[in-house]
């Protein structure tokens, strides 16, 4: 197939691809995303191919390794079309059975289907699984239908139709107006309206302009951008070309972190394929519009995701933020107008152009439109990527999709927005997710990280943890961030170790104000959030640590003691055998006691004491009772006791 | 001449496009403290001491004057309760490292900064970057640079270049607000001598 010279040629090529495909013939999609590969997806794919070949089914049944559908925890995930039968945790040894039962005999292999932990009910189709049922997957949904290495798969699903529409039927200004009308706000952090950013670049005097994909994804634990880059690179590329057209740029960049080699590979391949068909390069689809794309691998420091640091790094210098009060969309890369948007933002653009701004704005809250992908992790039953309409409540995400908190623990807080986001407490669970809603609650949308915390989490320690991360990631250029965070971290550490003093909270507040108001870049400006939000909602925990040397969540090692309840200890000896510090004294039929001087508070005894006894308890802020006197340590079996 | 007019501390000032608020203030003899600024060097915006309050169309914001472009109609306040408080904290943070640096001691008096407010860690360099930028931008030698990042960031002479040029130049030495640069140089020299 040669270059496509017109939008019509693209359309007939699409029809040709579709005509070669029988929608009723079986297709086995196996997720080849990072999570599933880690649990053996590559082998599963290979065995499927072999088995299908061996059975002589190759002509009618296709196999493909696809992008990540989000339910990584249950991987490898296999979906069999056209019925959409979804199998989870599939291993190579399950493959012959799937081929024989499902593909040849159209029978469902029940044991591989999702089983509701509460009711025991099985869900056969992907869309019947509660994890997926309440989601609205407009951006992520194609991941499982596409072999990201084949542009034909993307085209078959309507890929590049938006580009053909824009170049064939719309002026560049109309494309911009559509994006402005959609009100889409950036998915990577601050939530700035993309259309307004684009317009600023378009109107800037300098004629050479750039469009850039921020694929740095520095938030630890977040992988939504990665899933899109690896699973559906053409959607981002198409968005970027549309952006270039709308602002008048002829050059685009992918800034991808080095830790994502598969993403880099897939994007290179996508670029090559798009160039081959004339969807990229000179005179795209015969429209006269030229656009080229360059891929740049970033060194992978968290701060490199910040817009000015990213551009400095693209210029080949150290990735440090620049002190500027002129926006990058007017003076960015090489001092030229540059539109920088997040991966997910770009992936939404083809949908907006294809389906229209009205379709896009029909979903969401007043100020936040469309859907948002979150990475749901922490103390939650179903972890993974979830895509929901803006405006869904935290409760719906955590309970309906996430399946709630495991082990009958109580929900305590959800941390949103990445390391510099904030913690939202239980009484705000009905908060709708949206940029302004989250900011008002003292947190932020950030790039969509969501960490669920249960009752065992100490909020002071959480603040300490995130500030520690940010202290490490500070570039060190400006004083409020470098020095302020260092001191905040030191004070928070002291508090969690029982060395907190009167006045520490005030000192922290002062440092927080200085970082927020005076830091050079948004890393420092938002870094105090973990402290400020936990202080706002959990102030009593700070006070308990400082005033009573007590950790209410019983989490801070230096503030707790382990103690064996003499009335519950059965003398089973489990804790004694496993205590690495030899701190436990006991014997058969003897109540066990912990030598507090030897105990290192590792918590092993607490974890290993059989749940039916639960004799080991944590104490904080109260004296440890004296050990049982030697003569009373013999355990008398209560049932056999006489009279 | 000057086609931009605005207000600093109640005084009307004039500027040409491209000037920063700090430049305009200096031109009119209005004092704003700085630690990382030098007329001959590109603005760095690292110390944040030159922070001022700007009222722009009813909005109040805090900006660093060494990079904030002069704009018509804005109202700049070089001192306010909050500006002073922010400067005080910045000074206290720096004094944990360089308690005796004359410029810091001087400024501490103005802003009531307590050198012992935060846990001290006398490492002396305050990362103003004057030496690094002077060597790169004026001397054109790049004999000294920053290495590492965040709280581990340090200045470091590039031994081969330093051995060749620094003894005859030393032009950055008087710029250093602490005595650290000289000490680092002597140390680097001692290291090269003892190994060569
Ligand atoms: C410290 C820091 C790290 C950031 N990291 C990222 C990142 O990894 N990916 C991203 O898209 N945006 C990141 N951002 C936000 C970007 O600076 C920028 O706002 C965003 O890429 C703009 O795209 P959007 O409008 O589509 O969100 C970061 C910001 C800061 C301050
Ligand atoms: S705020 Fe932090 S990361 Fe940003 S420039 Fe200052 S030191 Fe660097
Ligand atoms: S906490 Fe660890 S060290 Fe202490 S008694 Fe239990 S097992 Fe031993
Ligand atoms: S050595 Fe002196 S001049 Fe150089 S960065 Fe440190 S404090 Fe500034
Ligand atoms: S003089 Fe402006 S930030 Fe240092």
PDB file of N, CA and C and ligand atoms in Angstrom, chain B residues 35 124-132 144 146 155 172-173 175-182 184, ligand 4:
ATOM      1  N   UNK B  35      20.473  38.229  46.510  1.00  0.00           N
ATOM      2  CA  UNK B  35      21.670  37.443  46.821  1.00  0.00           C
ATOM      3  C   UNK B  35      22.248  36.786  45.576  1.00  0.00           C
ATOM      4  N   UNK B 124      28.184  26.209  54.305  1.00  0.00           N
ATOM      5  CA  UNK B 124      28.638  27.497  53.774  1.00  0.00           C
ATOM      6  C   UNK B 124      28.115  27.926  52.415  1.00  0.00           C
ATOM      7  N   UNK B 125      28.247  27.143  51.393  1.00  0.00           N
ATOM      8  CA  UNK B 125      27.785  27.615  50.086  1.00  0.00           C
ATOM      9  C   UNK B 125      26.268  27.797  50.119  1.00  0.00           C
ATOM     10  N   UNK B 126      25.782  28.940  49.644  1.00  0.00           N
ATOM     11  CA  UNK B 126      24.335  29.153  49.629  1.00  0.00           C
ATOM     12  C   UNK B 126      23.740  28.979  48.221  1.00  0.00           C
ATOM     13  N   UNK B 127      24.497  28.414  47.340  1.00  0.00           N
ATOM     14  CA  UNK B 127      24.011  28.062  46.001  1.00  0.00           C
ATOM     15  C   UNK B 127      23.472  29.227  45.200  1.00  0.00           C
ATOM     16  N   UNK B 128      24.074  30.386  45.390  1.00  0.00           N
ATOM     17  CA  UNK B 128      23.607  31.543  44.623  1.00  0.00           C
ATOM     18  C   UNK B 128      23.993  31.410  43.156  1.00  0.00           C
ATOM     19  N   UNK B 129      24.993  30.586  42.894  1.00  0.00           N
ATOM     20  CA  UNK B 129      25.372  30.348  41.492  1.00  0.00           C
ATOM     21  C   UNK B 129      26.176  31.468  40.868  1.00  0.00           C
ATOM     22  N   UNK B 130      26.567  32.480  41.668  1.00  0.00           N
ATOM     23  CA  UNK B 130      27.307  33.608  41.083  1.00  0.00           C
ATOM     24  C   UNK B 130      28.640  33.149  40.485  1.00  0.00           C
ATOM     25  N   UNK B 131      29.357  32.306  41.227  1.00  0.00           N
ATOM     26  CA  UNK B 131      30.662  31.858  40.731  1.00  0.00           C
ATOM     27  C   UNK B 131      30.505  31.061  39.435  1.00  0.00           C
ATOM     28  N   UNK B 132      29.527  30.149  39.459  1.00  0.00           N
ATOM     29  CA  UNK B 132      29.317  29.278  38.301  1.00  0.00           C
ATOM     30  C   UNK B 132      28.942  30.105  37.075  1.00  0.00           C
ATOM     31  N   UNK B 144      34.089  25.978  36.837  1.00  0.00           N
ATOM     32  CA  UNK B 144      33.366  25.565  38.048  1.00  0.00           C
ATOM     33  C   UNK B 144      31.908  25.338  37.691  1.00  0.00           C
ATOM     34  N   UNK B 146      27.892  23.258  39.051  1.00  0.00           N
ATOM     35  CA  UNK B 146      27.144  22.546  40.088  1.00  0.00           C
ATOM     36  C   UNK B 146      27.134  21.061  39.748  1.00  0.00           C
ATOM     37  N   UNK B 155      28.951  22.996  44.565  1.00  0.00           N
ATOM     38  CA  UNK B 155      29.808  23.529  43.510  1.00  0.00           C
ATOM     39  C   UNK B 155      31.032  22.640  43.415  1.00  0.00           C
ATOM     40  N   UNK B 172      35.896  35.502  40.182  1.00  0.00           N
ATOM     41  CA  UNK B 172      34.617  35.189  40.829  1.00  0.00           C
ATOM     42  C   UNK B 172      34.732  35.228  42.353  1.00  0.00           C
ATOM     43  N   UNK B 173      35.949  35.162  42.864  1.00  0.00           N
ATOM     44  CA  UNK B 173      36.111  35.083  44.326  1.00  0.00           C
ATOM     45  C   UNK B 173      35.396  36.199  45.085  1.00  0.00           C
ATOM     46  N   UNK B 175      32.853  37.728  44.389  1.00  0.00           N
ATOM     47  CA  UNK B 175      31.394  37.680  44.267  1.00  0.00           C
ATOM     48  C   UNK B 175      30.753  36.794  45.318  1.00  0.00           C
ATOM     49  N   UNK B 176      31.501  35.859  45.834  1.00  0.00           N
ATOM     50  CA  UNK B 176      30.925  34.865  46.743  1.00  0.00           C
ATOM     51  C   UNK B 176      30.478  35.496  48.049  1.00  0.00           C
ATOM     52  N   UNK B 177      29.207  35.360  48.393  1.00  0.00           N
ATOM     53  CA  UNK B 177      28.713  35.961  49.625  1.00  0.00           C
ATOM     54  C   UNK B 177      29.174  35.223  50.888  1.00  0.00           C
ATOM     55  N   UNK B 178      29.732  34.054  50.738  1.00  0.00           N
ATOM     56  CA  UNK B 178      30.271  33.346  51.901  1.00  0.00           C
ATOM     57  C   UNK B 178      31.749  33.121  51.594  1.00  0.00           C
ATOM     58  N   UNK B 179      32.456  32.558  52.498  1.00  0.00           N
ATOM     59  CA  UNK B 179      33.876  32.355  52.223  1.00  0.00           C
ATOM     60  C   UNK B 179      34.104  31.015  51.531  1.00  0.00           C
ATOM     61  N   UNK B 180      33.024  30.400  51.124  1.00  0.00           N
ATOM     62  CA  UNK B 180      33.142  29.007  50.703  1.00  0.00           C
ATOM     63  C   UNK B 180      33.936  28.814  49.423  1.00  0.00           C
ATOM     64  N   UNK B 181      33.736  29.696  48.478  1.00  0.00           N
ATOM     65  CA  UNK B 181      34.363  29.534  47.169  1.00  0.00           C
ATOM     66  C   UNK B 181      35.877  29.418  47.317  1.00  0.00           C
ATOM     67  N   UNK B 182      36.433  30.357  48.107  1.00  0.00           N
ATOM     68  CA  UNK B 182      37.878  30.363  48.318  1.00  0.00           C
ATOM     69  C   UNK B 182      38.332  29.059  48.968  1.00  0.00           C
ATOM     70  N   UNK B 184      36.864  26.207  48.880  1.00  0.00           N
ATOM     71  CA  UNK B 184      36.742  25.106  47.930  1.00  0.00           C
ATOM     72  C   UNK B 184      37.901  25.119  46.949  1.00  0.00           C
TER      73      UNK B 184
HETATM   74  S1  LIG C   4      30.513  29.176  46.249  1.00  0.00           S
HETATM   75 FE1  LIG C   4      29.833  31.199  46.796  1.00  0.00          FE
HETATM   76  S2  LIG C   4      29.438  32.222  44.843  1.00  0.00           S
HETATM   77 FE2  LIG C   4      29.546  30.034  44.408  1.00  0.00          FE
HETATM   78  S3  LIG C   4      27.417  29.322  44.536  1.00  0.00           S
HETATM   79 FE3  LIG C   4      28.316  29.009  46.559  1.00  0.00          FE
HETATM   80  S4  LIG C   4      27.818  30.850  47.692  1.00  0.00           S
HETATM   81 FE4  LIG C   4      27.493  31.331  45.527  1.00  0.00          FE
END
